[in-house]
PDB file of C-alpha atoms and ligand atoms in Angstrom:
ATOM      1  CA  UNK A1074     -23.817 -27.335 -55.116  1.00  0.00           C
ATOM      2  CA  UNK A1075     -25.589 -24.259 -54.221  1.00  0.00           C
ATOM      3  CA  UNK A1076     -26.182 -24.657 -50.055  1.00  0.00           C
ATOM      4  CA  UNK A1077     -27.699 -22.354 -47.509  1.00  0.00           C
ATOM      5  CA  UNK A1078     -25.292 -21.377 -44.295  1.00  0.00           C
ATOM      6  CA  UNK A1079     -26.168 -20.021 -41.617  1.00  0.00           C
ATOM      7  CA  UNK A1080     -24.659 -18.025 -38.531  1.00  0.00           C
ATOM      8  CA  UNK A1081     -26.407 -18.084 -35.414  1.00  0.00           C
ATOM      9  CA  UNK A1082     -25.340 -16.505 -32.160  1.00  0.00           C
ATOM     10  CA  UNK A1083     -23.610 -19.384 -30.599  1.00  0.00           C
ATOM     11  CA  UNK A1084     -19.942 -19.444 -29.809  1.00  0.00           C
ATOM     12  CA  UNK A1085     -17.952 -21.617 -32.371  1.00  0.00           C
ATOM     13  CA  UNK A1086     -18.318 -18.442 -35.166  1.00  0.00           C
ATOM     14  CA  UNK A1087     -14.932 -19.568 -36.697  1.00  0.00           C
ATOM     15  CA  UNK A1088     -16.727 -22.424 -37.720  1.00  0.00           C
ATOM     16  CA  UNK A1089     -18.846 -20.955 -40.050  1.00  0.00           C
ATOM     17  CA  UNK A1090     -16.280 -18.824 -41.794  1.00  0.00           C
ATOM     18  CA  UNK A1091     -13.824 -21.646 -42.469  1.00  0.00           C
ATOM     19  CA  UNK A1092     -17.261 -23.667 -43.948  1.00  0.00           C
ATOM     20  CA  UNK A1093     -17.507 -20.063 -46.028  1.00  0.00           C
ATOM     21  CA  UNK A1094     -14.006 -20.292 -46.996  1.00  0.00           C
ATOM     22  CA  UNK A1095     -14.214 -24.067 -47.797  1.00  0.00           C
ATOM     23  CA  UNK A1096     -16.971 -24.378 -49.877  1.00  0.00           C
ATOM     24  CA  UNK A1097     -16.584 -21.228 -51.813  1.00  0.00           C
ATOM     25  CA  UNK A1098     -13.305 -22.557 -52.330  1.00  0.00           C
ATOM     26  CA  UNK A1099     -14.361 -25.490 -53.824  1.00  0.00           C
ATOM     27  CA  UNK A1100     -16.494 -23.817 -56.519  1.00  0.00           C
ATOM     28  CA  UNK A1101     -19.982 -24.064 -54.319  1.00  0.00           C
ATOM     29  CA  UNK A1102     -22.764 -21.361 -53.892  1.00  0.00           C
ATOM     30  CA  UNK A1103     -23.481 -20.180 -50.327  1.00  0.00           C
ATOM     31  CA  UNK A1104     -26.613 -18.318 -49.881  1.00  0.00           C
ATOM     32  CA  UNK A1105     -25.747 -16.923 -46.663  1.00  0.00           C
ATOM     33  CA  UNK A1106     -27.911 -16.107 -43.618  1.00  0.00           C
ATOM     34  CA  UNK A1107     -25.990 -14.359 -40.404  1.00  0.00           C
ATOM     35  CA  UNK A1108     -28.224 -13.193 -37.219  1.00  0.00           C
ATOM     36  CA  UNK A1109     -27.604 -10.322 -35.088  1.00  0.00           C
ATOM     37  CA  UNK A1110     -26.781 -12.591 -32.551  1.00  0.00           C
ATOM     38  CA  UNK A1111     -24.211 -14.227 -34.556  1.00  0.00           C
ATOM     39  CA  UNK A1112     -22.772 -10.653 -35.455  1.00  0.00           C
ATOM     40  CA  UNK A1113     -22.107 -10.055 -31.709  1.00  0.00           C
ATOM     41  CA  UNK A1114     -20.455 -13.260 -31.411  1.00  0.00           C
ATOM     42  CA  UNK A1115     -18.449 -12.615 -34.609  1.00  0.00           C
ATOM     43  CA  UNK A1116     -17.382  -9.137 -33.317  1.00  0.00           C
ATOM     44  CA  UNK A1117     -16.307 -10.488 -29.795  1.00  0.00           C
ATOM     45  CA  UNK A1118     -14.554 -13.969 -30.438  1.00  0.00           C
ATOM     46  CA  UNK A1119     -13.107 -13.320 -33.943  1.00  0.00           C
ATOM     47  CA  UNK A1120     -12.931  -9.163 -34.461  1.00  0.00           C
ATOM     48  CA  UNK A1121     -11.044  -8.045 -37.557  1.00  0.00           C
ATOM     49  CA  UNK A1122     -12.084  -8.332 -41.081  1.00  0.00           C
ATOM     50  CA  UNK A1123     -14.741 -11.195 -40.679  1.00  0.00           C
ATOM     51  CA  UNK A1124     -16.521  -9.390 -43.537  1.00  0.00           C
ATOM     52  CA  UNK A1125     -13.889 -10.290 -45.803  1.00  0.00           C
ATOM     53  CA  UNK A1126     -14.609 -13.975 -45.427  1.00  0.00           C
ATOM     54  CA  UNK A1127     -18.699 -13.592 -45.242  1.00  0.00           C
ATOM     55  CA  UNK A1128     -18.679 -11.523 -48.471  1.00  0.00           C
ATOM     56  CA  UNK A1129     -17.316 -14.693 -49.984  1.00  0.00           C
ATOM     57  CA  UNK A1130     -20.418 -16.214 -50.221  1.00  0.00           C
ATOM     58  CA  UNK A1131     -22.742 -15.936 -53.315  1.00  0.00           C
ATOM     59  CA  UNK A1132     -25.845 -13.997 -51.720  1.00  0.00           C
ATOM     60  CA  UNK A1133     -25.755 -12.636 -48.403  1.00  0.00           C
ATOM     61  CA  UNK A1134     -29.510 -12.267 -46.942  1.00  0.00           C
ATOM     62  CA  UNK A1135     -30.731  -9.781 -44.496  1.00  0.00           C
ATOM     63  CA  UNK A1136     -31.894 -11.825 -41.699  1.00  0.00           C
ATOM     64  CA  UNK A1137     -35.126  -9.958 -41.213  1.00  0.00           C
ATOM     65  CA  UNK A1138     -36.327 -10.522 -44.950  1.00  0.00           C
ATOM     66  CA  UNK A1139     -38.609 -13.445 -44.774  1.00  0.00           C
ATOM     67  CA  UNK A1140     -39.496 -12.489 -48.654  1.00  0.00           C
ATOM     68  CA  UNK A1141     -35.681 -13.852 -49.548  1.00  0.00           C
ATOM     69  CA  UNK A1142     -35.375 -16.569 -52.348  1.00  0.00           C
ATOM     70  CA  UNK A1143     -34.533 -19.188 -49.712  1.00  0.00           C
ATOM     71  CA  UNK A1144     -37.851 -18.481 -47.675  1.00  0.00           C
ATOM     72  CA  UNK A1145     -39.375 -20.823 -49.871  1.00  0.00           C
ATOM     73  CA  UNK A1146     -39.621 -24.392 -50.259  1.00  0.00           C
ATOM     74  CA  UNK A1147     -39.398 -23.164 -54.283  1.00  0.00           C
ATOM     75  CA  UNK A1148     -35.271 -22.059 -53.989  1.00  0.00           C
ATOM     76  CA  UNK A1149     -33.405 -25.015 -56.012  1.00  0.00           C
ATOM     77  CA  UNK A1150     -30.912 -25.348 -52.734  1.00  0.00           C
ATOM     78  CA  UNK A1151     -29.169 -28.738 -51.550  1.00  0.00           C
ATOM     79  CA  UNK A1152     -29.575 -28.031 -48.429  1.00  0.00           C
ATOM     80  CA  UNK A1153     -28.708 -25.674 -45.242  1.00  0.00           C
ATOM     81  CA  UNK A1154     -26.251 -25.916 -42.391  1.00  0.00           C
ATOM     82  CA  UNK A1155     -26.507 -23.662 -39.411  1.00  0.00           C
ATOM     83  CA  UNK A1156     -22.910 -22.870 -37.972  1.00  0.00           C
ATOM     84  CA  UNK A1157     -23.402 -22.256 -34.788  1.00  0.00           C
ATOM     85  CA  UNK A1158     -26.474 -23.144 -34.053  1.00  0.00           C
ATOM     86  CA  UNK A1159     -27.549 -21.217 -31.022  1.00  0.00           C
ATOM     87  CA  UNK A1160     -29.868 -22.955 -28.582  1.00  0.00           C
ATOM     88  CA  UNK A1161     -32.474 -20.107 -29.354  1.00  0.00           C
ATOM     89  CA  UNK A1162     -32.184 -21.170 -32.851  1.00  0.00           C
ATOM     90  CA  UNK A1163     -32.359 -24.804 -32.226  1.00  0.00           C
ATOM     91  CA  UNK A1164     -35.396 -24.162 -30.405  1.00  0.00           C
ATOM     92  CA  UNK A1165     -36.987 -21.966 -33.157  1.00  0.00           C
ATOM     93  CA  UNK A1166     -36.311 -24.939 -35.789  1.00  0.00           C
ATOM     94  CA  UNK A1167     -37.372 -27.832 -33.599  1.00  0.00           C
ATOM     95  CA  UNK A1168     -40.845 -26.097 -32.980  1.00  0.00           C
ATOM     96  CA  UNK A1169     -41.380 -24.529 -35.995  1.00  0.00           C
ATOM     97  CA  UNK A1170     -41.393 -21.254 -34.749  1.00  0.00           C
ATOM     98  CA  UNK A1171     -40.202 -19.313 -37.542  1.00  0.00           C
ATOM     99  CA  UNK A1172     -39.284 -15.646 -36.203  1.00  0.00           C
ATOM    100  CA  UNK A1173     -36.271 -14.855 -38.800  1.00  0.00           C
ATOM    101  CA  UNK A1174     -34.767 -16.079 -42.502  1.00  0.00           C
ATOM    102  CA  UNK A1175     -32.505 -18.382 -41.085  1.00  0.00           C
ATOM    103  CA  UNK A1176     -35.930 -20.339 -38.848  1.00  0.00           C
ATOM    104  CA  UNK A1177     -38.109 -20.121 -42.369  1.00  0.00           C
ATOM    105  CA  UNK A1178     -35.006 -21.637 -44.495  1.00  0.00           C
ATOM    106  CA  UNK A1179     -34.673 -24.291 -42.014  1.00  0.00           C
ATOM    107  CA  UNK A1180     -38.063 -25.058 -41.920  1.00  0.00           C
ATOM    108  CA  UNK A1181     -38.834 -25.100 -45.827  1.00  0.00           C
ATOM    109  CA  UNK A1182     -35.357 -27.709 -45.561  1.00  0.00           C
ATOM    110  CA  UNK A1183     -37.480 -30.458 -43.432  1.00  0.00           C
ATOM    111  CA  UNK A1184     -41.030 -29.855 -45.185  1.00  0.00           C
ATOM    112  CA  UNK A1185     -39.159 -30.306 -47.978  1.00  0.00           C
ATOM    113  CA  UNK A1186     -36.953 -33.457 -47.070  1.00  0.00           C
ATOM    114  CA  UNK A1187     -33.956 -31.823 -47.703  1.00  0.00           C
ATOM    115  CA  UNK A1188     -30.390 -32.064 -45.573  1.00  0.00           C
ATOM    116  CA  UNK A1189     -30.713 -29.705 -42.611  1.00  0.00           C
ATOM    117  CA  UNK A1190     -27.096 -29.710 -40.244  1.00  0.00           C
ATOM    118  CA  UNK A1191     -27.107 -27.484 -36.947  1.00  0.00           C
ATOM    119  CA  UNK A1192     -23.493 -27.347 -35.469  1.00  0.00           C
ATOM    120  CA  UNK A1193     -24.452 -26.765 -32.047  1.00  0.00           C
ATOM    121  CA  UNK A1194     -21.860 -25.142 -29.249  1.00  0.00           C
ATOM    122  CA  UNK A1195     -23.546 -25.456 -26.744  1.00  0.00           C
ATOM    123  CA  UNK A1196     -22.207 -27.350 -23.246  1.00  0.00           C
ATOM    124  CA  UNK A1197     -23.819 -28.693 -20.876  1.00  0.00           C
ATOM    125  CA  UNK A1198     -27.119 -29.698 -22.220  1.00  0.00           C
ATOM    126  CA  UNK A1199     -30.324 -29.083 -20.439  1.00  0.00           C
ATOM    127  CA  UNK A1200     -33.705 -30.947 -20.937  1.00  0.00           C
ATOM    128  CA  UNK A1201     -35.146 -28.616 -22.963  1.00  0.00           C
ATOM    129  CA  UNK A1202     -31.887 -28.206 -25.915  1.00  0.00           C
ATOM    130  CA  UNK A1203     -32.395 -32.217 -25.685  1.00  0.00           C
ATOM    131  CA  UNK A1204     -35.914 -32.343 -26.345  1.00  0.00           C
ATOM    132  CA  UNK A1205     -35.515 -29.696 -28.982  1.00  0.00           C
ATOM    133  CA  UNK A1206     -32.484 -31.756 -30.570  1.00  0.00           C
ATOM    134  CA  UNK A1207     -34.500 -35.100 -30.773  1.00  0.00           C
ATOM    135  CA  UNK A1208     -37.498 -33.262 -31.824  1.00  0.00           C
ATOM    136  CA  UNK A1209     -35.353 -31.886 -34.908  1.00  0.00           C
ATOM    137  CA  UNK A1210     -33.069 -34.903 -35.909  1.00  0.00           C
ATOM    138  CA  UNK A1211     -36.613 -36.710 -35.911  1.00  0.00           C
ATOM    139  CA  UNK A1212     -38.428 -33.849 -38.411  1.00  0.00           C
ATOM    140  CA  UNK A1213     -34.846 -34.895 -40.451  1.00  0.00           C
ATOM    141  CA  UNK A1214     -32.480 -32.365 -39.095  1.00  0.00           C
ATOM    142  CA  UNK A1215     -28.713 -33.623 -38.492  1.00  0.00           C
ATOM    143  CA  UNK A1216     -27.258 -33.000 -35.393  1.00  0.00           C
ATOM    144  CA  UNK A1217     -24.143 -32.433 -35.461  1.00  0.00           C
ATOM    145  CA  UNK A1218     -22.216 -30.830 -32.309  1.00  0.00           C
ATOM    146  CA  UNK A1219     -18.960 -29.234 -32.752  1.00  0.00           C
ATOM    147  CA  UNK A1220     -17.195 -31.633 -30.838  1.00  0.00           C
ATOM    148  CA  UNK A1221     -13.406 -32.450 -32.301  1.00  0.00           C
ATOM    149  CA  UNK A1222     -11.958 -35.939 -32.384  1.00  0.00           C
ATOM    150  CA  UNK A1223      -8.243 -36.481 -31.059  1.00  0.00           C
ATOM    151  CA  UNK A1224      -7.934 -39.977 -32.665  1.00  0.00           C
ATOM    152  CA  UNK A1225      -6.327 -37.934 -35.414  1.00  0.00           C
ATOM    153  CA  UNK A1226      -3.843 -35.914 -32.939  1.00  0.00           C
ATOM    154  CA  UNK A1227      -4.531 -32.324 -33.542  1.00  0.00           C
ATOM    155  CA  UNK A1228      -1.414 -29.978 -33.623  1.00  0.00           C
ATOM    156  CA  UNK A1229      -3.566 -26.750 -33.639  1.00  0.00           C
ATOM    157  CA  UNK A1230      -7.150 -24.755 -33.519  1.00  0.00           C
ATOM    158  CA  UNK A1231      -7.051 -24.878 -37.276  1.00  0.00           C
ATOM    159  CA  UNK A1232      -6.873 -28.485 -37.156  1.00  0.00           C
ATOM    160  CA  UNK A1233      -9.683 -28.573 -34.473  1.00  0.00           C
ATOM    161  CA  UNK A1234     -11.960 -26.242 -36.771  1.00  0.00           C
ATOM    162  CA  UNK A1235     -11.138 -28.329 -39.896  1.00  0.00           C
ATOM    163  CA  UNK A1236     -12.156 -31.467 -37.874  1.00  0.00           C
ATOM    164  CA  UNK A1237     -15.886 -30.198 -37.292  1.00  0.00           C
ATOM    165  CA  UNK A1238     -16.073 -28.261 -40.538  1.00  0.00           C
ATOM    166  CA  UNK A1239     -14.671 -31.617 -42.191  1.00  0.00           C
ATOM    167  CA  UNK A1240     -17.768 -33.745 -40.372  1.00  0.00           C
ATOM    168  CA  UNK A1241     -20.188 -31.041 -41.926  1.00  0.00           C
ATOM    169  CA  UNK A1242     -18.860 -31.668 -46.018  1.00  0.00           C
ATOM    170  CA  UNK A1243     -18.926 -35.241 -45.175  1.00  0.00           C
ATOM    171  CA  UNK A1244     -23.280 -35.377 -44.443  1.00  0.00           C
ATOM    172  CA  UNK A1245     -23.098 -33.975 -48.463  1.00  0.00           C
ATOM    173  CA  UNK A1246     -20.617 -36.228 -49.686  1.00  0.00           C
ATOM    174  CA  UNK A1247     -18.225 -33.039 -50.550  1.00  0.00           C
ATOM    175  CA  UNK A1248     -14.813 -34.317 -51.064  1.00  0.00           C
ATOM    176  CA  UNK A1249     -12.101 -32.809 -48.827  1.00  0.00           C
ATOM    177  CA  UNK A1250      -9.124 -32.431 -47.495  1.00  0.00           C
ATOM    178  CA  UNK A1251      -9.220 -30.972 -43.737  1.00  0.00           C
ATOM    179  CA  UNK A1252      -8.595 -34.420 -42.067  1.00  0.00           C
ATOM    180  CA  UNK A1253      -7.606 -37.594 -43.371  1.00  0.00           C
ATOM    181  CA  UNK A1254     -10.102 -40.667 -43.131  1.00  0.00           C
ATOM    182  CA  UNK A1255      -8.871 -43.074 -40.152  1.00  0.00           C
ATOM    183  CA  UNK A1256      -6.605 -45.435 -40.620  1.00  0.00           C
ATOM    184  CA  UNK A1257      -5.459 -47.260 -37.908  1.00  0.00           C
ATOM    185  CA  UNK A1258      -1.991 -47.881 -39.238  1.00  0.00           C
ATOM    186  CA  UNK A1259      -0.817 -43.896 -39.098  1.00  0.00           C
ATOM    187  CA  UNK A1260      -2.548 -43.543 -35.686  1.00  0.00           C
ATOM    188  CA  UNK A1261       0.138 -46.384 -34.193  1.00  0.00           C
ATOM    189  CA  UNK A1262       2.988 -45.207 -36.299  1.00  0.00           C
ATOM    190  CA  UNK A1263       2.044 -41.545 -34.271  1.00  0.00           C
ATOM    191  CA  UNK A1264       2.463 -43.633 -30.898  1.00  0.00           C
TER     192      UNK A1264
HETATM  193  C1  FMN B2765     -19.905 -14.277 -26.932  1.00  0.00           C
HETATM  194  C2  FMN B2765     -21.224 -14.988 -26.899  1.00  0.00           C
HETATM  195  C3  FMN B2765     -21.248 -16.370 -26.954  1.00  0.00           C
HETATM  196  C4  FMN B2765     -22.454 -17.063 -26.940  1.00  0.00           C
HETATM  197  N1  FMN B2765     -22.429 -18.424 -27.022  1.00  0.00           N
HETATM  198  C5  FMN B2765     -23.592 -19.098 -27.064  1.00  0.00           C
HETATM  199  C6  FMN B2765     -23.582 -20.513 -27.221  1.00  0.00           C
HETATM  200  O1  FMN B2765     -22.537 -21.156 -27.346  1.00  0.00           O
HETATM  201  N2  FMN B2765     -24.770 -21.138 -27.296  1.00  0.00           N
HETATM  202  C7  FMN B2765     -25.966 -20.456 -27.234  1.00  0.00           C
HETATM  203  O2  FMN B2765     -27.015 -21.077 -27.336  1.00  0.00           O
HETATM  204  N3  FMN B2765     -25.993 -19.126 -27.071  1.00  0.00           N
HETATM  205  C8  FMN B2765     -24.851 -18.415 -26.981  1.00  0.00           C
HETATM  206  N4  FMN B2765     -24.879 -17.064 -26.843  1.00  0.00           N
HETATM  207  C9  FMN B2765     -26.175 -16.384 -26.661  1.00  0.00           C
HETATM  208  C10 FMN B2765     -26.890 -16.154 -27.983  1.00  0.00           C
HETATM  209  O3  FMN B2765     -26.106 -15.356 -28.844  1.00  0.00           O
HETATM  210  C11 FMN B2765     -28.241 -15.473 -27.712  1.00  0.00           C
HETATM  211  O4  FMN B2765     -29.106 -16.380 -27.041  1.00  0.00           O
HETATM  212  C12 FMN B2765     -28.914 -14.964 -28.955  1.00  0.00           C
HETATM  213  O5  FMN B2765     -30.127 -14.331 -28.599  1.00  0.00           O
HETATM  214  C13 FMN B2765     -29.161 -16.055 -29.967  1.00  0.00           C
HETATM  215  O6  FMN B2765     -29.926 -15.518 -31.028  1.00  0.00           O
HETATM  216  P1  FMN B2765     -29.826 -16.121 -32.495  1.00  0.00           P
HETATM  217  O7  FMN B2765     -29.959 -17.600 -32.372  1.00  0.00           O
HETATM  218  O8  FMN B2765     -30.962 -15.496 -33.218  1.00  0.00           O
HETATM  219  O9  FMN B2765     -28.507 -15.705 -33.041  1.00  0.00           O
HETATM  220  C14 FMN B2765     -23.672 -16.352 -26.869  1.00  0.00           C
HETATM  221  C15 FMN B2765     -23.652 -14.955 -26.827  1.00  0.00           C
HETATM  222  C16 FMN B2765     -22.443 -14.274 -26.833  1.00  0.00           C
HETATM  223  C17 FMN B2765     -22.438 -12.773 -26.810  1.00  0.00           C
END
């Protein structure tokens, strides 16, 4: 699968690399989009050799080029998470308002009914990141807010990151291994 990721300047950057990691990982093309925002975030909550992991992915674009391969509807893609999704960002892509790469990819992913997943941070939610969610899930965006489960007793952050990352391979039907499907059996023999 060749699929667009994006990093946006909300918290939750780790997120993104581990989808990086994942997917490149499992043989699949990133075209990869990272804001300035989300390079702040990246240098403050993760620091180190973040590059490492970002240079991973198959094509990294300069956020400012709206002239990039995946600014258009044409780019054989299938499809485009943004991980974090910032509530500036969220707001871009619910009206439209395409200022930067990662807006225009997200836009040509709706006009083009194609899967569009923002991992939002964000906590709490004001009226406005509402009305911009509902206004996106219902131009076919996915929300989907990085919010672990504990039915499946987490022992660490990894496990926590894996959850969300986990939810985000499921929307494309990409096989995985960061959690293990329910089953109600295990969870009472954990009791
Ligand atoms: C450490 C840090 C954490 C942030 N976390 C969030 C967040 O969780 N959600 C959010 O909407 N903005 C957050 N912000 C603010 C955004 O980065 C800021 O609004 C930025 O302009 C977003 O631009 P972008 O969406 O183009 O990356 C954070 C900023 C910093 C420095």
């Amino acid at each position: 699968m060749n699929l667009i990721v994006a990093m946006s300047g909300g918290s939750g950057a780790q997120y993104g690399l581990r989808l990086i990691e994942v997917l490149t990982s499992l043989g699949h093309e990133v075209e990869l989009v990272v804001s300035d925002g989300a390079r702040k975030v990246l240098d403050l909550e993760v620091g180190g050799d973040y590059q490492s992991i970002l240079d991973k992915a198959t094509n990294i674009h300069d956020v400012r080029n709206i002239g990039a391969s995946i600014a258009s509807g044409t780019h054989k893609n299938s499809g485009m998470i943004i991980v974090p999704c910032s509530m500036k960002t969220l707001a871009a892509v619910a009206n439209g308002f395409s200022q930067n790469l990662i807006h225009r990819a997200a836009d040509c992913m709706m006009k083009e009914g194609r899967k569009l997943v923002l991992v939002n941070r964000e906590t709490p939610l004001n009226r406005i990141h509402l009305k911009n969610m509902l206004q996106a899930q219902e131009a076919g965006a996915t929300i989907l807010p990085a919010s672990p489960g504990f039915y499946y007793h987490p022992k660490s952050v990894d496990d926590v990151i894996n959850f969300v990352v986990g939810k985000v391979l499921n929307v494309f039907g990409i096989d995985h291994n960061l959690f293990k499907p329910w089953d109600p059996e295990t969870a009472k023999s954990r009791l």
